[in-house]
């Protein structure tokens, strides 16, 4: 084991020629470039570098120099980046300032100084790997860098073995996973979030197809792969990937952009390095690709260039007018303002602007310093050992056991990940997946000689026009209405949102399939390759004329011309790529929508049943047809029921409901049925009877009105009848059913209605349909036919002996089919709606499909008879009213009976006797019951009087006799009860 941290030492080379070794490595490097074998080349670099270290004896051991606190006086850290790059030249200033600030702060490392060893990779991945290995021989505890994501993939393997943390503020490749590379720590925002922001911008403006222009290396490929995933989450996609080599020539960029210009999409995402990214826009300007209709979205490389090299030349600014780019967002704070104010002094007059990467580079040094302080507080020591490697690498002549492992690497890594501080970039700490918290970006629109902020994006609130930190504490609201940005000036100096696509300018015509029909040629008629007409063709061309751009197309007939082709098979050709679209009489059904995108329906349709019909003549009993037999029976029962209930309620009080039995039966029947005509002459005097009668008269009013209306229709309107009442009748029978050849009706009847395929008969023309319907199932024909309403209306216009029976049992329409996610489908839908609004769609319909109505068009199918289910609610209400009235009446009778016959009921022990007495009581007139009760009360008083005065007794008897005589005189003659 050896300890480090003191004075730097030179590389001691024992028994080897270092110059010769480096020449061999350089030779292999050039050979790798010539062969363009990048991965094998990188691994060979590592092998030769390890050989270089082994040929060299390594570092001499140095003693550990400590300060008064027991900590080392100096801690070596390294930094690797290209100091002349856009990111590197600003990061170099920021890192140097951070080292000075940390070393001058007495409380951070408590006397320990950070010694920075900065290596310039000079845009070379090879040199970055060499410098990383050279750091390892100088007891470096951590490395800031590398700048490139490509290099980070290689060096991270070495860092894993030697346990030296890599802290990179610019390697934003999302595939640099902490699982694969545990010692790699990203100290800026992950590109995964940047691509999520770009995807949300595209979705916000309702674009669906994107072209990606990127550098073909790990950083470019993995960034665009992340963009593709984020777009897929929003049902968008990358339609073309334009790859550029890591160091492309202007001619290569031109070739790539020419291929891009021939594509359909006009949404271009540029994810390239800042070192040559402006060349892409220079070539695009030369090719005329920065005009109206284009949308250019650049990742944050462009904002970094604008911030670092500002001001750009006028030509460079002209080339990026209207471009939208992103910048890593850092909240405003006092620390940030102080650092920004120092920047001009730090750059010492050099034209180096402050960019977001510089801020993260500054915070990276402070992050490492705080982690080292915690490392020392926990007793960590800076020591290196090769014990763990000596047993595995001691064999052979390469002496790989000379490599050393940082013993405190794991402890330092844990302290780095647990730091929680306030930096110039805001709150600086890591999430569980080792990304920085609160990722956010600014959206920037380049305008004129500068740019303006049009909004923000954060992973918490999405797009917004307010700073993200004001929304972090609020509940998440991801609805599209809450996400907005300021207006954008797009390329071509327009503020109108570009459509995002054009018809490809490749000279290729759109191949459109058309069904070659043999029947109903009013819809599509194919007389030759260039002579295709019909209703569907006219609608298509009219909609196409409303598009703001030209669409070259060629109609391709589909079918043999002898039978009607299948619409489903025509749509399947779109999925197979044989055609680009399909027009004609194509119904929009579920299985077809899974294969293609359809426009707005231009004609409504649905499946109906057609069957032979004939006139139904009137007869002597036509007055019975409005109601079904059950309806007549229930109505008659309720007439009797209500009459009986009213008789019961009125019998004791109303003399009109009393008398001999025969008279009462006649009265009951007369009263019951006379209410149908509101002709009853009996008056009701009880409250319950009046309530029941009012409810019943309301029910009778509704029934009477319905009967009158139905009978009027039956007697005045010509009626048609058919044994087939609708699709339900066909399902219940075993008769054959006809359908049009090529129609989706066959699959629907089999799959949805479970009709046996043997019952289905294919018919190829209207004439075949008419003959099969006339012959009927007993002569080899069909009982009925199932087809689209649009065809049937044309079929029935000249064939009055058939008619639609029952209701339309499916709802669909006809539309034009296009490839999935084709923007042409959306524009055509808008055009069809315009045709409908301005009346052109109806005029085209009348031109092709308007026919003279046959003589039966004014006739109606047999009117449905009124059924009980239409009135059961009224009968229920009336029945409940009757039951409630009878229940209340019964309670009243029981109460009166118990009151007037309490003494007699005590003497009558027999139950049958009491029941007979009760029914007799109910049958009596109420006035007589009251009179008898009063007389009994007076007699009871008389019997209780003792032998009192004769005058008093005489007076009581006299009152009783007078009362009895008066009642007998007031009783009408012939009103004896039954």
PDB file of N, CA and C in Angstrom, residues 180-239:
ATOM      1  N   UNK A 180     -24.459   0.328 -14.160  1.00  0.00           N
ATOM      2  CA  UNK A 180     -23.303  -0.149 -14.912  1.00  0.00           C
ATOM      3  C   UNK A 180     -22.024   0.570 -14.500  1.00  0.00           C
ATOM      4  N   UNK A 181     -22.153   1.875 -14.207  1.00  0.00           N
ATOM      5  CA  UNK A 181     -20.987   2.682 -13.855  1.00  0.00           C
ATOM      6  C   UNK A 181     -21.224   3.337 -12.491  1.00  0.00           C
ATOM      7  N   UNK A 182     -21.037   2.615 -11.423  1.00  0.00           N
ATOM      8  CA  UNK A 182     -21.344   3.176 -10.097  1.00  0.00           C
ATOM      9  C   UNK A 182     -20.463   4.351  -9.716  1.00  0.00           C
ATOM     10  N   UNK A 183     -19.237   4.476 -10.282  1.00  0.00           N
ATOM     11  CA  UNK A 183     -18.349   5.568  -9.903  1.00  0.00           C
ATOM     12  C   UNK A 183     -18.474   6.763 -10.840  1.00  0.00           C
ATOM     13  N   UNK A 184     -19.423   6.706 -11.766  1.00  0.00           N
ATOM     14  CA  UNK A 184     -19.714   7.875 -12.602  1.00  0.00           C
ATOM     15  C   UNK A 184     -20.851   8.669 -11.966  1.00  0.00           C
ATOM     16  N   UNK A 185     -20.608   9.958 -11.748  1.00  0.00           N
ATOM     17  CA  UNK A 185     -21.604  10.839 -11.130  1.00  0.00           C
ATOM     18  C   UNK A 185     -21.846  12.010 -12.084  1.00  0.00           C
ATOM     19  N   UNK A 186     -23.087  12.128 -12.578  1.00  0.00           N
ATOM     20  CA  UNK A 186     -23.454  13.232 -13.459  1.00  0.00           C
ATOM     21  C   UNK A 186     -23.875  14.418 -12.602  1.00  0.00           C
ATOM     22  N   UNK A 187     -23.189  15.539 -12.772  1.00  0.00           N
ATOM     23  CA  UNK A 187     -23.461  16.719 -11.939  1.00  0.00           C
ATOM     24  C   UNK A 187     -24.183  17.812 -12.716  1.00  0.00           C
ATOM     25  N   UNK A 188     -24.834  17.456 -13.793  1.00  0.00           N
ATOM     26  CA  UNK A 188     -25.727  18.372 -14.508  1.00  0.00           C
ATOM     27  C   UNK A 188     -26.973  17.585 -14.885  1.00  0.00           C
ATOM     28  N   UNK A 189     -27.830  18.173 -15.688  1.00  0.00           N
ATOM     29  CA  UNK A 189     -29.112  17.523 -15.989  1.00  0.00           C
ATOM     30  C   UNK A 189     -28.945  16.407 -17.019  1.00  0.00           C
ATOM     31  N   UNK A 190     -29.671  15.335 -16.791  1.00  0.00           N
ATOM     32  CA  UNK A 190     -29.684  14.192 -17.686  1.00  0.00           C
ATOM     33  C   UNK A 190     -30.385  14.558 -18.999  1.00  0.00           C
ATOM     34  N   UNK A 191     -29.827  14.090 -20.115  1.00  0.00           N
ATOM     35  CA  UNK A 191     -30.470  14.354 -21.412  1.00  0.00           C
ATOM     36  C   UNK A 191     -31.859  13.739 -21.520  1.00  0.00           C
ATOM     37  N   UNK A 192     -32.155  12.782 -20.663  1.00  0.00           N
ATOM     38  CA  UNK A 192     -33.495  12.187 -20.681  1.00  0.00           C
ATOM     39  C   UNK A 192     -34.548  13.254 -20.442  1.00  0.00           C
ATOM     40  N   UNK A 193     -34.268  14.203 -19.548  1.00  0.00           N
ATOM     41  CA  UNK A 193     -35.228  15.268 -19.254  1.00  0.00           C
ATOM     42  C   UNK A 193     -35.283  16.281 -20.398  1.00  0.00           C
ATOM     43  N   UNK A 194     -34.141  16.546 -21.014  1.00  0.00           N
ATOM     44  CA  UNK A 194     -34.150  17.466 -22.151  1.00  0.00           C
ATOM     45  C   UNK A 194     -34.994  16.907 -23.287  1.00  0.00           C
ATOM     46  N   UNK A 195     -34.871  15.601 -23.540  1.00  0.00           N
ATOM     47  CA  UNK A 195     -35.668  15.000 -24.600  1.00  0.00           C
ATOM     48  C   UNK A 195     -37.154  14.958 -24.231  1.00  0.00           C
ATOM     49  N   UNK A 196     -37.454  14.809 -22.946  1.00  0.00           N
ATOM     50  CA  UNK A 196     -38.855  14.879 -22.508  1.00  0.00           C
ATOM     51  C   UNK A 196     -39.421  16.274 -22.756  1.00  0.00           C
ATOM     52  N   UNK A 197     -38.586  17.309 -22.544  1.00  0.00           N
ATOM     53  CA  UNK A 197     -39.041  18.676 -22.808  1.00  0.00           C
ATOM     54  C   UNK A 197     -39.305  18.890 -24.293  1.00  0.00           C
ATOM     55  N   UNK A 198     -38.408  18.403 -25.147  1.00  0.00           N
ATOM     56  CA  UNK A 198     -38.611  18.549 -26.603  1.00  0.00           C
ATOM     57  C   UNK A 198     -39.867  17.805 -27.040  1.00  0.00           C
ATOM     58  N   UNK A 199     -40.071  16.593 -26.497  1.00  0.00           N
ATOM     59  CA  UNK A 199     -41.272  15.819 -26.854  1.00  0.00           C
ATOM     60  C   UNK A 199     -42.534  16.552 -26.423  1.00  0.00           C
ATOM     61  N   UNK A 200     -42.487  17.208 -25.283  1.00  0.00           N
ATOM     62  CA  UNK A 200     -43.680  17.920 -24.818  1.00  0.00           C
ATOM     63  C   UNK A 200     -43.955  19.154 -25.670  1.00  0.00           C
ATOM     64  N   UNK A 201     -42.904  19.804 -26.145  1.00  0.00           N
ATOM     65  CA  UNK A 201     -43.106  20.931 -27.061  1.00  0.00           C
ATOM     66  C   UNK A 201     -43.802  20.450 -28.333  1.00  0.00           C
ATOM     67  N   UNK A 202     -43.328  19.349 -28.869  1.00  0.00           N
ATOM     68  CA  UNK A 202     -43.917  18.808 -30.104  1.00  0.00           C
ATOM     69  C   UNK A 202     -45.367  18.422 -29.880  1.00  0.00           C
ATOM     70  N   UNK A 203     -45.648  17.797 -28.760  1.00  0.00           N
ATOM     71  CA  UNK A 203     -47.024  17.405 -28.456  1.00  0.00           C
ATOM     72  C   UNK A 203     -47.898  18.620 -28.195  1.00  0.00           C
ATOM     73  N   UNK A 204     -47.328  19.655 -27.593  1.00  0.00           N
ATOM     74  CA  UNK A 204     -48.094  20.872 -27.298  1.00  0.00           C
ATOM     75  C   UNK A 204     -48.626  21.512 -28.574  1.00  0.00           C
ATOM     76  N   UNK A 205     -47.830  21.490 -29.623  1.00  0.00           N
ATOM     77  CA  UNK A 205     -48.254  22.084 -30.894  1.00  0.00           C
ATOM     78  C   UNK A 205     -48.954  21.068 -31.802  1.00  0.00           C
ATOM     79  N   UNK A 206     -49.238  19.887 -31.267  1.00  0.00           N
ATOM     80  CA  UNK A 206     -50.027  18.861 -31.955  1.00  0.00           C
ATOM     81  C   UNK A 206     -49.354  18.363 -33.232  1.00  0.00           C
ATOM     82  N   UNK A 207     -48.029  18.322 -33.219  1.00  0.00           N
ATOM     83  CA  UNK A 207     -47.314  17.659 -34.297  1.00  0.00           C
ATOM     84  C   UNK A 207     -47.115  16.199 -33.926  1.00  0.00           C
ATOM     85  N   UNK A 208     -46.995  15.356 -34.911  1.00  0.00           N
ATOM     86  CA  UNK A 208     -46.898  13.923 -34.622  1.00  0.00           C
ATOM     87  C   UNK A 208     -45.659  13.268 -35.216  1.00  0.00           C
ATOM     88  N   UNK A 209     -45.031  13.897 -36.199  1.00  0.00           N
ATOM     89  CA  UNK A 209     -43.889  13.278 -36.859  1.00  0.00           C
ATOM     90  C   UNK A 209     -42.692  14.214 -36.818  1.00  0.00           C
ATOM     91  N   UNK A 210     -41.517  13.635 -36.547  1.00  0.00           N
ATOM     92  CA  UNK A 210     -40.306  14.409 -36.312  1.00  0.00           C
ATOM     93  C   UNK A 210     -39.167  13.787 -37.111  1.00  0.00           C
ATOM     94  N   UNK A 211     -38.256  14.635 -37.565  1.00  0.00           N
ATOM     95  CA  UNK A 211     -36.999  14.183 -38.155  1.00  0.00           C
ATOM     96  C   UNK A 211     -35.875  14.568 -37.207  1.00  0.00           C
ATOM     97  N   UNK A 212     -35.026  13.612 -36.881  1.00  0.00           N
ATOM     98  CA  UNK A 212     -33.917  13.852 -35.953  1.00  0.00           C
ATOM     99  C   UNK A 212     -32.612  13.933 -36.729  1.00  0.00           C
ATOM    100  N   UNK A 213     -31.860  15.016 -36.492  1.00  0.00           N
ATOM    101  CA  UNK A 213     -30.526  15.199 -37.076  1.00  0.00           C
ATOM    102  C   UNK A 213     -29.540  15.137 -35.914  1.00  0.00           C
ATOM    103  N   UNK A 214     -28.600  14.208 -35.951  1.00  0.00           N
ATOM    104  CA  UNK A 214     -27.754  13.999 -34.787  1.00  0.00           C
ATOM    105  C   UNK A 214     -26.380  13.474 -35.172  1.00  0.00           C
ATOM    106  N   UNK A 215     -25.443  13.619 -34.244  1.00  0.00           N
ATOM    107  CA  UNK A 215     -24.109  13.072 -34.406  1.00  0.00           C
ATOM    108  C   UNK A 215     -24.145  11.582 -34.104  1.00  0.00           C
ATOM    109  N   UNK A 216     -23.550  10.807 -34.984  1.00  0.00           N
ATOM    110  CA  UNK A 216     -23.617   9.354 -34.850  1.00  0.00           C
ATOM    111  C   UNK A 216     -22.535   8.847 -33.902  1.00  0.00           C
ATOM    112  N   UNK A 217     -22.701   9.160 -32.621  1.00  0.00           N
ATOM    113  CA  UNK A 217     -21.858   8.603 -31.579  1.00  0.00           C
ATOM    114  C   UNK A 217     -22.753   8.249 -30.398  1.00  0.00           C
ATOM    115  N   UNK A 218     -22.144   7.823 -29.299  1.00  0.00           N
ATOM    116  CA  UNK A 218     -22.958   7.387 -28.154  1.00  0.00           C
ATOM    117  C   UNK A 218     -23.870   8.495 -27.667  1.00  0.00           C
ATOM    118  N   UNK A 219     -23.343   9.712 -27.585  1.00  0.00           N
ATOM    119  CA  UNK A 219     -24.148  10.825 -27.077  1.00  0.00           C
ATOM    120  C   UNK A 219     -25.324  11.125 -28.000  1.00  0.00           C
ATOM    121  N   UNK A 220     -25.072  11.179 -29.307  1.00  0.00           N
ATOM    122  CA  UNK A 220     -26.145  11.490 -30.240  1.00  0.00           C
ATOM    123  C   UNK A 220     -27.159  10.382 -30.360  1.00  0.00           C
ATOM    124  N   UNK A 221     -26.692   9.146 -30.543  1.00  0.00           N
ATOM    125  CA  UNK A 221     -27.623   8.022 -30.711  1.00  0.00           C
ATOM    126  C   UNK A 221     -28.493   7.823 -29.478  1.00  0.00           C
ATOM    127  N   UNK A 222     -27.874   7.840 -28.309  1.00  0.00           N
ATOM    128  CA  UNK A 222     -28.638   7.577 -27.086  1.00  0.00           C
ATOM    129  C   UNK A 222     -29.588   8.714 -26.756  1.00  0.00           C
ATOM    130  N   UNK A 223     -29.199   9.939 -27.080  1.00  0.00           N
ATOM    131  CA  UNK A 223     -30.115  11.061 -26.860  1.00  0.00           C
ATOM    132  C   UNK A 223     -31.340  10.963 -27.753  1.00  0.00           C
ATOM    133  N   UNK A 224     -31.136  10.627 -29.017  1.00  0.00           N
ATOM    134  CA  UNK A 224     -32.261  10.506 -29.947  1.00  0.00           C
ATOM    135  C   UNK A 224     -33.122   9.292 -29.599  1.00  0.00           C
ATOM    136  N   UNK A 225     -32.494   8.224 -29.092  1.00  0.00           N
ATOM    137  CA  UNK A 225     -33.286   7.068 -28.650  1.00  0.00           C
ATOM    138  C   UNK A 225     -34.203   7.464 -27.502  1.00  0.00           C
ATOM    139  N   UNK A 226     -33.681   8.277 -26.576  1.00  0.00           N
ATOM    140  CA  UNK A 226     -34.523   8.769 -25.479  1.00  0.00           C
ATOM    141  C   UNK A 226     -35.637   9.658 -26.002  1.00  0.00           C
ATOM    142  N   UNK A 227     -35.342  10.476 -27.015  1.00  0.00           N
ATOM    143  CA  UNK A 227     -36.384  11.317 -27.620  1.00  0.00           C
ATOM    144  C   UNK A 227     -37.476  10.456 -28.245  1.00  0.00           C
ATOM    145  N   UNK A 228     -37.069   9.388 -28.922  1.00  0.00           N
ATOM    146  CA  UNK A 228     -38.062   8.494 -29.525  1.00  0.00           C
ATOM    147  C   UNK A 228     -38.982   7.880 -28.492  1.00  0.00           C
ATOM    148  N   UNK A 229     -38.423   7.493 -27.340  1.00  0.00           N
ATOM    149  CA  UNK A 229     -39.255   6.918 -26.277  1.00  0.00           C
ATOM    150  C   UNK A 229     -40.241   7.945 -25.735  1.00  0.00           C
ATOM    151  N   UNK A 230     -39.780   9.159 -25.530  1.00  0.00           N
ATOM    152  CA  UNK A 230     -40.666  10.197 -24.988  1.00  0.00           C
ATOM    153  C   UNK A 230     -41.743  10.595 -26.001  1.00  0.00           C
ATOM    154  N   UNK A 231     -41.398  10.592 -27.264  1.00  0.00           N
ATOM    155  CA  UNK A 231     -42.413  10.891 -28.285  1.00  0.00           C
ATOM    156  C   UNK A 231     -43.452   9.786 -28.362  1.00  0.00           C
ATOM    157  N   UNK A 232     -43.003   8.537 -28.220  1.00  0.00           N
ATOM    158  CA  UNK A 232     -43.943   7.409 -28.280  1.00  0.00           C
ATOM    159  C   UNK A 232     -44.956   7.482 -27.150  1.00  0.00           C
ATOM    160  N   UNK A 233     -44.545   8.002 -25.997  1.00  0.00           N
ATOM    161  CA  UNK A 233     -45.489   8.146 -24.881  1.00  0.00           C
ATOM    162  C   UNK A 233     -46.620   9.109 -25.231  1.00  0.00           C
ATOM    163  N   UNK A 234     -46.382   9.991 -26.186  1.00  0.00           N
ATOM    164  CA  UNK A 234     -47.379  10.981 -26.594  1.00  0.00           C
ATOM    165  C   UNK A 234     -47.954  10.681 -27.979  1.00  0.00           C
ATOM    166  N   UNK A 235     -47.772   9.443 -28.429  1.00  0.00           N
ATOM    167  CA  UNK A 235     -48.275   8.981 -29.720  1.00  0.00           C
ATOM    168  C   UNK A 235     -47.693   9.789 -30.875  1.00  0.00           C
ATOM    169  N   UNK A 236     -46.440  10.190 -30.728  1.00  0.00           N
ATOM    170  CA  UNK A 236     -45.682  10.818 -31.802  1.00  0.00           C
ATOM    171  C   UNK A 236     -44.521   9.883 -32.155  1.00  0.00           C
ATOM    172  N   UNK A 237     -43.799  10.218 -33.198  1.00  0.00           N
ATOM    173  CA  UNK A 237     -42.720   9.320 -33.599  1.00  0.00           C
ATOM    174  C   UNK A 237     -41.685  10.050 -34.430  1.00  0.00           C
ATOM    175  N   UNK A 238     -40.484   9.453 -34.483  1.00  0.00           N
ATOM    176  CA  UNK A 238     -39.421   9.940 -35.353  1.00  0.00           C
ATOM    177  C   UNK A 238     -39.542   9.187 -36.674  1.00  0.00           C
ATOM    178  N   UNK A 239     -39.814   9.913 -37.736  1.00  0.00           N
ATOM    179  CA  UNK A 239     -40.021   9.260 -39.028  1.00  0.00           C
ATOM    180  C   UNK A 239     -38.727   9.062 -39.805  1.00  0.00           C
TER     181      UNK A 239
END
